[in-house]
Short mmCIF file of C-alpha atoms and ligand atoms in Angstrom, two decimals:
data_model
loop_
_atom_site.label_atom_id
_atom_site.label_comp_id
_atom_site.label_asym_id
_atom_site.label_seq_id
_atom_site.Cartn_x
_atom_site.Cartn_y
_atom_site.Cartn_z
CA MET A 1440 88.10 -76.27 -57.50
CA ALA A 1441 85.56 -73.76 -56.23
CA ILE A 1442 85.56 -70.40 -57.98
CA GLU A 1443 86.00 -67.47 -55.56
CA THR A 1444 83.36 -64.72 -55.73
CA SER A 1445 86.16 -62.23 -56.50
CA GLU A 1446 86.83 -64.16 -59.71
CA TYR A 1447 83.27 -63.82 -61.06
CA PRO A 1448 83.83 -60.55 -62.97
CA ALA A 1449 86.82 -62.02 -64.81
CA LEU A 1450 84.93 -65.25 -65.48
CA ILE A 1451 82.04 -63.35 -67.05
CA ASP A 1452 84.38 -61.04 -68.98
CA GLY A 1453 86.06 -64.14 -70.40
CA LEU A 1454 82.72 -65.60 -71.51
CA ARG A 1455 81.68 -62.26 -73.00
CA ALA A 1456 84.93 -62.01 -74.96
CA ASN A 1457 84.34 -65.49 -76.35
CA PHE A 1458 80.76 -64.60 -77.19
CA ASP A 1459 81.92 -61.44 -78.97
CA SER A 1460 84.46 -63.47 -80.93
CA GLY A 1461 81.52 -65.24 -82.59
CA LEU A 1462 82.47 -68.67 -81.17
CA THR A 1463 78.91 -69.64 -80.25
CA ARG A 1464 77.20 -68.33 -83.38
CA ALA A 1465 78.14 -71.14 -85.73
CA LEU A 1466 75.40 -73.76 -85.95
CA ASP A 1467 78.07 -76.48 -86.00
CA TRP A 1468 79.33 -75.32 -82.63
CA ARG A 1469 75.79 -75.35 -81.21
CA ARG A 1470 75.11 -78.82 -82.60
CA GLY A 1471 78.43 -80.01 -81.20
CA GLN A 1472 77.50 -78.78 -77.71
CA LEU A 1473 74.09 -80.48 -77.88
CA ASP A 1474 75.77 -83.73 -78.95
CA ALA A 1475 78.27 -83.39 -76.12
CA LEU A 1476 75.48 -82.79 -73.63
CA GLU A 1477 73.70 -85.92 -74.80
CA ARG A 1478 76.95 -87.88 -74.49
CA MET A 1479 77.52 -86.44 -71.03
CA LEU A 1480 74.15 -87.81 -69.94
CA SER A 1481 74.31 -91.18 -71.64
CA GLU A 1482 77.85 -91.94 -70.47
CA ASN A 1483 77.07 -90.95 -66.88
CA GLU A 1484 73.59 -92.27 -66.23
CA GLU A 1485 74.83 -94.37 -63.34
CA ALA A 1486 76.74 -91.54 -61.68
CA ILE A 1487 73.70 -89.26 -62.10
CA GLY A 1488 71.48 -91.95 -60.57
CA ARG A 1489 73.86 -92.27 -57.61
CA ALA A 1490 73.94 -88.51 -57.00
CA LEU A 1491 70.14 -88.28 -57.12
CA ALA A 1492 69.85 -91.29 -54.82
CA SER A 1493 72.17 -89.57 -52.37
CA ASP A 1494 70.28 -86.26 -52.48
CA LEU A 1495 66.68 -87.49 -52.63
CA SER A 1496 66.68 -91.33 -52.69
CA LYS A 1497 65.27 -90.79 -56.16
CA PRO A 1498 64.27 -94.20 -57.58
CA GLU A 1499 66.10 -95.20 -60.78
CA GLN A 1500 62.94 -95.15 -62.86
CA GLU A 1501 62.11 -91.63 -61.68
CA VAL A 1502 65.62 -90.53 -62.68
CA LEU A 1503 64.73 -91.65 -66.17
CA LEU A 1504 61.16 -90.35 -66.15
CA GLY A 1505 61.61 -87.00 -64.44
CA GLU A 1506 65.13 -86.04 -65.45
CA LEU A 1507 66.89 -87.92 -68.25
CA SER A 1508 64.11 -88.69 -70.76
CA LEU A 1509 62.95 -85.09 -70.74
CA LEU A 1510 66.50 -83.94 -71.43
CA TYR A 1511 67.14 -86.48 -74.19
CA SER A 1512 63.88 -85.49 -75.83
CA GLU A 1513 64.67 -81.74 -75.56
CA ILE A 1514 68.17 -82.22 -76.98
CA ARG A 1515 66.96 -84.27 -79.97
CA HIS A 1516 64.05 -81.94 -80.62
CA ALA A 1517 66.33 -78.88 -80.58
CA ARG A 1518 69.03 -80.52 -82.72
CA ARG A 1519 66.56 -81.55 -85.40
CA ARG A 1520 65.00 -78.09 -85.60
CA LEU A 1521 68.05 -75.91 -84.95
CA LYS A 1522 68.45 -74.80 -88.56
CA ARG A 1523 64.76 -73.99 -88.96
CA TRP A 1524 64.53 -72.06 -85.67
CA SER A 1525 67.62 -69.96 -86.34
CA ARG A 1526 66.69 -69.05 -89.92
CA PRO A 1527 65.31 -65.57 -90.66
CA ARG A 1528 61.50 -65.66 -90.37
CA ARG A 1529 59.96 -63.75 -93.25
CA VAL A 1530 56.98 -61.48 -92.56
CA SER A 1531 54.90 -59.56 -95.08
CA THR A 1532 55.66 -55.90 -95.85
CA PRO A 1533 52.69 -53.54 -96.38
CA MET A 1534 52.28 -51.27 -99.40
CA VAL A 1535 53.99 -48.25 -97.79
CA GLY A 1536 57.10 -50.34 -97.25
CA GLN A 1537 57.27 -51.54 -100.86
CA PRO A 1538 59.51 -52.31 -102.50
CA GLY A 1539 61.08 -53.98 -99.52
CA ARG A 1540 61.40 -57.13 -97.46
CA SER A 1541 60.97 -57.68 -93.74
CA TRP A 1542 61.98 -60.51 -91.48
CA VAL A 1543 62.67 -61.55 -87.92
CA GLN A 1544 66.20 -62.69 -87.36
CA PRO A 1545 66.87 -64.60 -84.13
CA GLU A 1546 70.18 -63.72 -82.55
CA PRO A 1547 71.80 -64.98 -79.34
CA LEU A 1548 71.51 -62.76 -76.28
CA GLY A 1549 75.05 -63.06 -74.97
CA VAL A 1550 76.03 -64.41 -71.55
CA VAL A 1551 73.12 -65.87 -69.60
CA LEU A 1552 72.83 -67.01 -66.00
CA ILE A 1553 70.87 -70.16 -65.16
CA ILE A 1554 69.98 -70.69 -61.49
CA GLY A 1555 68.57 -74.14 -60.71
CA ALA A 1556 66.42 -75.60 -57.91
CA TRP A 1557 67.01 -78.79 -55.92
CA ASN A 1558 63.96 -80.95 -56.68
CA TYR A 1559 64.94 -82.03 -60.22
CA PRO A 1560 68.53 -80.88 -59.90
CA VAL A 1561 69.79 -82.25 -63.22
CA GLN A 1562 66.79 -81.43 -65.36
CA LEU A 1563 66.29 -77.92 -64.00
CA VAL A 1564 69.78 -76.73 -64.91
CA LEU A 1565 70.14 -78.61 -68.18
CA SER A 1566 66.64 -78.02 -69.63
CA PRO A 1567 67.31 -74.27 -69.83
CA LEU A 1568 70.93 -74.86 -70.87
CA ILE A 1569 69.78 -76.77 -73.98
CA PRO A 1570 67.90 -73.83 -75.55
CA ALA A 1571 70.53 -71.39 -74.26
CA LEU A 1572 73.19 -73.27 -76.26
CA ALA A 1573 70.90 -73.99 -79.21
CA ALA A 1574 70.29 -70.25 -79.46
CA GLY A 1575 74.05 -69.61 -79.41
CA ASN A 1576 74.66 -68.12 -75.96
CA CYS A 1577 77.39 -68.45 -73.38
CA ALA A 1578 76.11 -69.55 -69.97
CA VAL A 1579 76.93 -69.58 -66.30
CA VAL A 1580 75.14 -72.44 -64.57
CA LYS A 1581 74.45 -72.28 -60.82
CA PRO A 1582 72.99 -75.56 -59.54
CA SER A 1583 71.13 -75.62 -56.22
CA GLU A 1584 73.44 -76.23 -53.29
CA ILE A 1585 70.61 -78.05 -51.50
CA ALA A 1586 70.97 -81.08 -53.80
CA ALA A 1587 74.69 -81.09 -52.99
CA SER A 1588 75.79 -84.38 -54.59
CA THR A 1589 74.12 -83.55 -57.89
CA ALA A 1590 75.50 -80.00 -57.84
CA SER A 1591 79.06 -81.25 -57.50
CA LEU A 1592 78.50 -83.90 -60.17
CA MET A 1593 77.28 -81.19 -62.57
CA ALA A 1594 80.35 -79.10 -61.70
CA GLU A 1595 82.56 -82.08 -62.51
CA LEU A 1596 80.84 -83.28 -65.70
CA ILE A 1597 79.96 -80.07 -67.52
CA PRO A 1598 83.58 -78.88 -68.00
CA ARG A 1599 84.57 -82.38 -69.11
CA TYR A 1600 82.06 -82.43 -71.95
CA LEU A 1601 81.11 -78.87 -72.86
CA ASP A 1602 83.19 -75.97 -74.15
CA SER A 1603 84.58 -74.21 -71.05
CA GLY A 1604 85.13 -71.11 -73.13
CA ALA A 1605 81.35 -70.72 -73.27
CA ILE A 1606 79.82 -72.66 -70.38
CA ARG A 1607 80.93 -72.42 -66.75
CA VAL A 1608 79.47 -73.93 -63.61
CA VAL A 1609 79.54 -71.91 -60.41
CA GLU A 1610 78.74 -73.81 -57.24
CA GLY A 1611 77.46 -72.09 -54.14
CA ALA A 1612 74.58 -70.93 -51.96
CA VAL A 1613 73.19 -67.52 -51.02
CA GLU A 1614 76.53 -65.69 -50.80
CA GLU A 1615 77.73 -66.93 -54.18
CA THR A 1616 74.37 -66.39 -55.91
CA THR A 1617 74.18 -62.88 -54.48
CA ALA A 1618 77.65 -62.12 -55.85
CA LEU A 1619 76.71 -63.60 -59.24
CA LEU A 1620 73.55 -61.51 -59.37
CA LYS A 1621 75.63 -58.34 -58.99
CA GLN A 1622 77.23 -59.05 -62.37
CA ARG A 1623 75.67 -57.98 -65.64
CA PHE A 1624 74.15 -60.81 -67.64
CA ASP A 1625 72.10 -60.68 -70.81
CA HIS A 1626 69.39 -62.89 -69.35
CA ILE A 1627 68.75 -64.52 -65.98
CA PHE A 1628 66.79 -67.75 -65.95
CA TYR A 1629 65.74 -68.63 -62.41
CA THR A 1630 63.87 -71.69 -61.13
CA GLY A 1631 62.75 -71.78 -57.50
CA GLY A 1632 60.45 -70.15 -54.98
CA ALA A 1633 58.82 -66.72 -55.26
CA ALA A 1634 60.72 -65.17 -52.32
CA VAL A 1635 64.08 -65.62 -54.06
CA GLY A 1636 62.37 -64.80 -57.36
CA ARG A 1637 61.82 -61.29 -56.01
CA ILE A 1638 65.52 -61.04 -55.05
CA VAL A 1639 66.50 -62.11 -58.55
CA MET A 1640 64.13 -59.62 -60.14
CA ARG A 1641 65.43 -56.79 -57.97
CA ALA A 1642 69.04 -57.63 -58.83
CA ALA A 1643 68.16 -57.87 -62.53
CA ALA A 1644 66.57 -54.43 -62.41
CA GLU A 1645 69.96 -52.91 -61.55
CA HIS A 1646 71.27 -53.81 -65.02
CA LEU A 1647 67.85 -53.90 -66.74
CA THR A 1648 68.49 -57.57 -67.42
CA PRO A 1649 65.54 -59.55 -68.82
CA ILE A 1650 64.53 -62.50 -66.68
CA THR A 1651 62.60 -65.72 -66.72
CA LEU A 1652 61.12 -66.81 -63.40
CA GLU A 1653 60.04 -70.44 -63.18
CA LEU A 1654 58.22 -70.43 -59.86
CA GLY A 1655 55.66 -72.69 -58.23
CA GLY A 1656 52.34 -72.30 -56.45
CA LYS A 1657 49.32 -74.35 -55.47
CA SER A 1658 48.25 -76.44 -58.46
CA PRO A 1659 44.60 -77.47 -58.03
CA CYS A 1660 43.04 -80.72 -59.15
CA VAL A 1661 39.29 -80.80 -59.73
CA ILE A 1662 37.20 -83.98 -59.84
CA ASP A 1663 33.96 -83.50 -61.73
CA GLN A 1664 30.77 -85.49 -61.03
CA ASP A 1665 31.23 -87.88 -63.93
CA ALA A 1666 34.99 -88.39 -63.64
CA ASP A 1667 36.38 -91.91 -63.93
CA LEU A 1668 37.41 -92.14 -60.28
CA LYS A 1669 39.71 -95.14 -60.63
CA SER A 1670 41.71 -93.51 -63.42
CA ALA A 1671 41.69 -90.13 -61.64
CA ALA A 1672 42.91 -91.69 -58.38
CA ARG A 1673 45.72 -93.56 -60.14
CA ARG A 1674 46.94 -90.50 -62.04
CA ILE A 1675 46.70 -88.17 -59.06
CA VAL A 1676 48.58 -90.64 -56.85
CA TRP A 1677 51.30 -90.97 -59.49
CA GLY A 1678 51.60 -87.19 -59.98
CA LYS A 1679 51.68 -86.59 -56.24
CA CYS A 1680 54.07 -89.39 -55.28
CA LEU A 1681 56.65 -88.78 -58.00
CA ASN A 1682 59.69 -87.39 -56.16
CA ALA A 1683 57.57 -87.59 -52.96
CA GLY A 1684 55.47 -84.65 -54.08
CA GLN A 1685 58.49 -82.35 -54.45
CA THR A 1686 57.43 -81.40 -57.96
CA CYS A 1687 56.46 -77.85 -58.90
CA ILE A 1688 53.46 -79.11 -60.93
CA ALA A 1689 52.32 -81.84 -58.52
CA PRO A 1690 48.61 -81.65 -57.65
CA ASP A 1691 48.66 -79.49 -54.52
CA TYR A 1692 45.05 -80.01 -53.42
CA VAL A 1693 41.89 -81.70 -54.68
CA LEU A 1694 38.41 -80.22 -55.04
CA VAL A 1695 35.65 -82.84 -55.16
CA SER A 1696 31.96 -83.11 -54.33
CA ALA A 1697 30.97 -84.37 -50.85
CA GLU A 1698 29.47 -87.60 -52.33
CA GLN A 1699 32.58 -88.44 -54.29
CA ARG A 1700 35.09 -87.69 -51.56
CA GLU A 1701 35.02 -91.13 -49.86
CA PRO A 1702 35.01 -93.18 -53.10
CA LEU A 1703 37.92 -91.09 -54.40
CA ILE A 1704 39.98 -91.55 -51.22
CA LYS A 1705 39.22 -95.28 -51.24
CA ALA A 1706 40.36 -95.50 -54.86
CA MET A 1707 43.55 -93.59 -53.98
CA ASP A 1708 44.23 -96.04 -51.15
CA THR A 1709 43.87 -98.97 -53.56
CA GLU A 1710 46.20 -97.32 -56.09
CA LEU A 1711 48.78 -96.44 -53.45
CA LYS A 1712 48.91 -100.06 -52.29
CA ALA A 1713 49.08 -101.34 -55.86
CA MET A 1714 52.00 -99.03 -56.64
CA TYR A 1715 53.98 -99.08 -53.41
CA GLY A 1716 52.87 -102.13 -51.41
CA ASP A 1717 51.50 -102.20 -47.89
CA ASP A 1718 54.33 -100.31 -46.19
CA LEU A 1719 55.06 -97.29 -48.28
CA LEU A 1720 57.70 -95.97 -45.91
CA LEU A 1721 59.82 -98.98 -46.86
CA SER A 1722 59.22 -98.77 -50.60
CA ARG A 1723 62.31 -98.36 -52.77
CA ASP A 1724 60.09 -96.76 -55.40
CA TYR A 1725 59.38 -93.71 -53.27
CA ALA A 1726 61.78 -90.78 -52.81
CA ARG A 1727 62.56 -89.05 -49.53
CA ILE A 1728 62.25 -85.44 -48.42
CA ILE A 1729 65.29 -83.37 -49.36
CA ASN A 1730 66.31 -82.11 -45.89
CA ARG A 1731 65.25 -81.65 -42.29
CA PRO A 1732 63.69 -78.16 -42.57
CA HIS A 1733 61.45 -79.32 -45.42
CA PHE A 1734 60.66 -82.56 -43.55
CA GLU A 1735 59.63 -80.61 -40.44
CA ARG A 1736 57.60 -78.14 -42.48
CA LEU A 1737 55.67 -80.99 -44.08
CA VAL A 1738 55.13 -82.90 -40.83
CA GLY A 1739 53.72 -79.65 -39.45
CA TYR A 1740 50.91 -79.82 -42.03
CA LEU A 1741 49.73 -83.19 -40.74
CA GLY A 1742 47.99 -81.41 -37.85
CA ASN A 1743 45.73 -79.51 -40.28
CA GLY A 1744 42.23 -80.97 -40.64
CA GLN A 1745 41.96 -84.72 -40.27
CA VAL A 1746 44.15 -87.49 -41.67
CA ALA A 1747 42.08 -89.72 -43.98
CA LEU A 1748 44.96 -91.72 -45.47
CA GLY A 1749 48.60 -92.19 -44.50
CA GLY A 1750 49.98 -89.85 -41.87
CA ARG A 1751 52.99 -91.90 -40.75
CA PHE A 1752 56.56 -90.67 -41.15
CA ASP A 1753 60.09 -91.80 -40.45
CA GLU A 1754 62.22 -88.98 -39.13
CA SER A 1755 65.61 -90.63 -39.53
CA ALA A 1756 64.89 -91.62 -43.16
CA LYS A 1757 63.13 -88.27 -43.88
CA ARG A 1758 60.19 -90.13 -45.39
CA ILE A 1759 56.55 -89.16 -45.14
CA GLU A 1760 53.69 -91.38 -46.25
CA PRO A 1761 51.47 -89.86 -48.93
CA THR A 1762 48.86 -88.32 -46.68
CA VAL A 1763 45.34 -87.28 -47.58
CA LEU A 1764 43.85 -84.61 -45.33
CA ILE A 1765 40.13 -83.90 -45.07
CA GLU A 1766 38.12 -81.25 -43.21
CA VAL A 1767 40.83 -78.74 -44.06
CA LYS A 1768 39.81 -75.08 -44.00
CA PRO A 1769 40.96 -72.68 -46.70
CA ASP A 1770 42.74 -70.60 -44.06
CA ASP A 1771 44.72 -73.54 -42.62
CA ALA A 1772 48.50 -73.32 -43.14
CA VAL A 1773 48.44 -76.23 -45.59
CA MET A 1774 46.18 -74.19 -47.88
CA GLN A 1775 48.14 -70.96 -47.51
CA GLU A 1776 51.41 -72.02 -49.13
CA GLU A 1777 52.64 -74.45 -51.75
CA ILE A 1778 52.88 -77.88 -50.10
CA PHE A 1779 55.77 -79.29 -52.17
CA GLY A 1780 55.61 -82.71 -50.53
CA PRO A 1781 53.38 -85.80 -50.23
CA VAL A 1782 50.49 -84.15 -48.37
CA LEU A 1783 47.20 -83.78 -50.24
CA PRO A 1784 44.25 -81.86 -48.80
CA VAL A 1785 40.93 -82.95 -50.29
CA LEU A 1786 38.34 -80.17 -50.01
CA THR A 1787 34.69 -80.44 -50.93
CA VAL A 1788 32.79 -78.20 -53.32
CA ASP A 1789 29.16 -78.34 -54.48
CA CYS A 1790 29.78 -78.16 -58.19
CA ILE A 1791 32.38 -77.43 -60.83
CA ASP A 1792 31.42 -73.75 -60.87
CA GLN A 1793 32.29 -73.49 -57.21
CA ALA A 1794 35.61 -75.22 -57.89
CA VAL A 1795 36.36 -72.75 -60.67
CA GLU A 1796 35.48 -69.85 -58.36
CA PHE A 1797 37.73 -71.26 -55.60
CA ILE A 1798 40.67 -71.41 -58.01
CA ARG A 1799 40.02 -68.00 -59.54
CA GLU A 1800 39.96 -66.34 -56.11
CA ARG A 1801 43.58 -67.41 -55.61
CA ASP A 1802 46.93 -66.77 -57.31
CA LYS A 1803 47.23 -68.16 -60.82
CA PRO A 1804 48.73 -71.64 -60.46
CA LEU A 1805 51.57 -73.22 -62.39
CA ALA A 1806 49.34 -76.15 -63.37
CA ALA A 1807 45.65 -76.95 -63.07
CA TYR A 1808 44.01 -80.34 -63.51
CA LEU A 1809 40.46 -81.42 -64.25
CA PHE A 1810 39.13 -84.96 -64.34
CA THR A 1811 35.86 -85.30 -66.23
CA ARG A 1812 34.22 -86.98 -69.18
CA ASN A 1813 31.99 -83.97 -69.76
CA ARG A 1814 33.21 -82.06 -72.80
CA GLY A 1815 31.29 -78.90 -71.90
CA ASN A 1816 32.97 -78.79 -68.49
CA GLN A 1817 36.37 -79.43 -70.07
CA ARG A 1818 35.80 -76.43 -72.33
CA ARG A 1819 34.58 -74.24 -69.47
CA PHE A 1820 37.60 -75.14 -67.35
CA ILE A 1821 40.03 -74.43 -70.18
CA GLU A 1822 38.39 -71.09 -70.88
CA SER A 1823 37.94 -69.89 -67.31
CA ILE A 1824 41.11 -71.02 -65.53
CA SER A 1825 44.31 -69.10 -66.08
CA ALA A 1826 47.31 -71.30 -65.22
CA GLY A 1827 50.77 -71.92 -66.64
CA ASN A 1828 49.64 -75.31 -67.93
CA LEU A 1829 46.32 -77.14 -67.99
CA CYS A 1830 45.80 -80.85 -68.21
CA ILE A 1831 42.51 -82.68 -68.59
CA ASN A 1832 42.21 -86.22 -67.22
CA ASP A 1833 45.84 -86.57 -66.16
CA THR A 1834 48.59 -84.92 -64.15
CA LEU A 1835 52.09 -83.75 -65.21
CA MET A 1836 51.96 -85.40 -68.62
CA PHE A 1837 52.11 -82.16 -70.65
CA MET A 1838 55.80 -82.12 -69.71
CA SER A 1839 56.39 -84.89 -72.23
CA VAL A 1840 55.35 -82.71 -75.19
CA PRO A 1841 58.36 -80.65 -76.32
CA GLU A 1842 56.20 -78.38 -78.42
CA LEU A 1843 54.15 -77.25 -75.44
CA PRO A 1844 55.74 -74.16 -73.85
CA PHE A 1845 56.29 -74.55 -70.12
CA GLY A 1846 56.14 -71.74 -67.57
CA GLY A 1847 53.94 -69.91 -65.11
CA VAL A 1848 51.64 -66.93 -65.23
CA GLY A 1849 51.07 -64.28 -62.57
CA MET A 1850 52.49 -65.47 -59.26
CA SER A 1851 53.60 -68.82 -60.75
CA GLY A 1852 56.22 -67.16 -62.93
CA MET A 1853 57.01 -65.35 -66.13
CA GLY A 1854 58.42 -66.57 -69.41
CA GLN A 1855 58.19 -69.98 -71.02
CA TYR A 1856 60.64 -72.52 -72.34
CA HIS A 1857 60.92 -76.08 -73.76
CA GLY A 1858 61.17 -76.65 -77.51
CA LYS A 1859 60.93 -73.58 -79.71
CA ALA A 1860 59.63 -71.45 -76.83
CA GLY A 1861 62.99 -72.09 -75.12
CA PHE A 1862 64.97 -71.20 -78.24
CA ASP A 1863 63.01 -67.95 -78.57
CA ARG A 1864 63.41 -67.24 -74.86
CA PHE A 1865 67.17 -67.26 -75.21
CA SER A 1866 67.17 -65.30 -78.47
CA HIS A 1867 66.59 -61.70 -79.36
CA LEU A 1868 64.08 -61.73 -82.18
CA LYS A 1869 65.64 -58.93 -84.14
CA ALA A 1870 63.36 -57.11 -86.56
CA VAL A 1871 64.99 -56.35 -89.90
CA MET A 1872 63.68 -54.43 -92.91
CA LYS A 1873 65.49 -54.06 -96.17
CA ARG A 1874 64.34 -51.43 -98.67
CA ALA A 1875 65.08 -51.15 -102.33
CA ARG A 1876 66.24 -47.69 -103.40
CA PHE A 1877 63.94 -47.52 -106.44
CA PRO A 1878 61.22 -46.72 -107.19
CA GLU A 1879 60.84 -44.03 -104.53
CA VAL A 1880 57.23 -43.63 -103.39
CA THR A 1881 57.07 -40.04 -102.17
CA ILE A 1882 53.68 -39.87 -100.42
CA ARG A 1883 55.23 -39.99 -96.93
CA PHE A 1884 57.52 -37.00 -97.50
CA ALA A 1885 56.70 -33.31 -96.97
CA PRO A 1886 55.35 -31.14 -98.38
CA TYR A 1887 52.11 -32.82 -97.24
CA SER A 1888 48.97 -32.39 -99.34
CA ARG A 1889 45.36 -33.53 -99.48
CA LEU A 1890 46.19 -35.95 -102.28
CA LYS A 1891 49.05 -37.53 -100.32
CA MET A 1892 46.74 -37.76 -97.31
CA ARG A 1893 44.13 -39.58 -99.37
CA LEU A 1894 46.71 -41.94 -100.83
CA LEU A 1895 48.16 -42.64 -97.38
CA LYS A 1896 44.69 -43.53 -96.10
CA LEU A 1897 44.24 -45.85 -99.06
CA PHE A 1898 47.62 -47.63 -98.98
CA GLY A 1899 48.97 -46.96 -95.47
P1 NAD B 1332 66.26 -73.63 -53.88
O1 NAD B 1332 66.32 -73.48 -52.40
O2 NAD B 1332 67.12 -74.66 -54.55
O3 NAD B 1332 66.54 -72.20 -54.48
C1 NAD B 1332 66.62 -71.98 -55.86
C2 NAD B 1332 67.91 -71.29 -56.19
O4 NAD B 1332 67.94 -70.02 -55.58
C3 NAD B 1332 69.14 -72.05 -55.70
O5 NAD B 1332 70.08 -72.17 -56.75
C4 NAD B 1332 69.64 -71.21 -54.55
O6 NAD B 1332 71.04 -71.25 -54.41
C5 NAD B 1332 69.19 -69.82 -54.93
N1 NAD B 1332 68.96 -68.97 -53.75
C6 NAD B 1332 68.42 -69.35 -52.56
N2 NAD B 1332 68.36 -68.29 -51.72
C7 NAD B 1332 68.88 -67.23 -52.40
C8 NAD B 1332 69.08 -65.85 -52.07
N3 NAD B 1332 68.73 -65.35 -50.89
N4 NAD B 1332 69.63 -65.06 -53.03
C9 NAD B 1332 69.96 -65.54 -54.23
N5 NAD B 1332 69.78 -66.84 -54.58
C10 NAD B 1332 69.26 -67.67 -53.69
O7 NAD B 1332 64.82 -73.94 -54.36
P2 NAD B 1332 63.44 -73.58 -53.70
O8 NAD B 1332 63.25 -72.10 -53.75
O9 NAD B 1332 63.25 -74.32 -52.43
O10 NAD B 1332 62.56 -74.28 -54.84
C11 NAD B 1332 61.30 -74.71 -54.60
C12 NAD B 1332 60.34 -73.84 -55.37
O11 NAD B 1332 60.70 -73.86 -56.73
C13 NAD B 1332 58.92 -74.32 -55.29
O12 NAD B 1332 58.08 -73.21 -55.16
C14 NAD B 1332 58.70 -74.96 -56.64
O13 NAD B 1332 57.36 -74.99 -57.04
C15 NAD B 1332 59.56 -74.12 -57.51
N6 NAD B 1332 59.96 -74.85 -58.69
C16 NAD B 1332 59.51 -74.41 -59.88
C17 NAD B 1332 59.84 -75.11 -61.02
C18 NAD B 1332 59.37 -74.65 -62.37
O14 NAD B 1332 59.88 -75.17 -63.36
N7 NAD B 1332 58.46 -73.70 -62.47
C19 NAD B 1332 60.63 -76.25 -60.94
C20 NAD B 1332 61.08 -76.65 -59.69
C21 NAD B 1332 60.74 -75.94 -58.58
#
């Protein structure tokens, strides 16, 4: 049954009381919740697949690749390291602090709010929930209403498997999220677009609540002169077609030299046919666009520049062929905002330096990709491009490494998670110092003197 907005304060008070009781602090409780989450996924893979098929026609294999495997891997990684991560972390104490010991003691934050987006609607609410629970917090989870079937499945499953005294799901859209954001949380973890990110940040400021913003942006993909074009084309096509391009780290546009543009597009055509057959609009391995407004927005881009590949769409099925656009100008609409769909402008640049300059003139992206065999250029790209995540010679694959923190920088977001970064994100890293009472070193106390000054300079 839906929770009324008037009930939110009591719901959060209830979670806070349970948090204060110490319920979530015990490592056994945390492990138990991670086990239950894993069971929830493994026992309901079919139902999850059906919900994602209904929301996005997400192919079964993409449910595994883009949602479930990442979650299984995060859960196992966190469970194995839980004890190590939550232990006090000893740091050295300088002479003036002797005799004494100092350490960092992670402690849970309290009651956190997790607001998910629709494109990976299971993964984007559960990936933050894993570290939130591992770190010993209570959580309110607000799935995106736009992926409606998955949101209601999450609302049904989570209370069946997880401790309702500590984890609650609130379903709803703008009105409900606005009401939730009026409450005081100890952290807000938001995934979605920048416009709502600003609303979240403003609301958080009211209570001085710390936030994580997992936003998006235009993730560039650079093809260097000596790139292996066949491999680049295959990996770009895969990264762009997964979930029909509705992936925050999908390659948004390609920068390539004028000579390589045609061979690259030809190679992409070959790879597209090899992966999806001759009529991609009929392929069962290709997801659809989430809803009509997004479909219309994406179809609107097809008038920018010139279509070099694809371009067809099926309005009733909300499917759009992966479409490569050429002769696109930097001030065309398709280059002004994140595309978030299967449209790929391919722009030409003279050299890698020009590509780097093009990227650096724009907002810092969530991901940036470079295809090259040249080690010097790899190094230059890594050093000169600021992005949430960089990947050389592939797309998206850094997501499979739990020890790589994930998150944006600048306009693509703030705060990182996954693996230990996620645990730390949902913890307060409390600084603790413990002094022995004897012997008492008196050089810091008044009355001050030249000798004490000299000793302080020496040992301070
Ligand atoms: P969305 O429409 O699902 O919105 C995200 C959340 O914000 C939802 O839960 C929604 O209910 C809530 N919301 C919407 N309007 C609101 C309002 N006025 N006030 C309060 N809450 C509101 O998702 P979206 O914004 O369309 O998501 C797409 C964007 O998210 C893209 O930019 C994409 O790159 C980004 N994204 C980022 C990541 C990441 O991990 N960094 C992952 C997925 C998507």
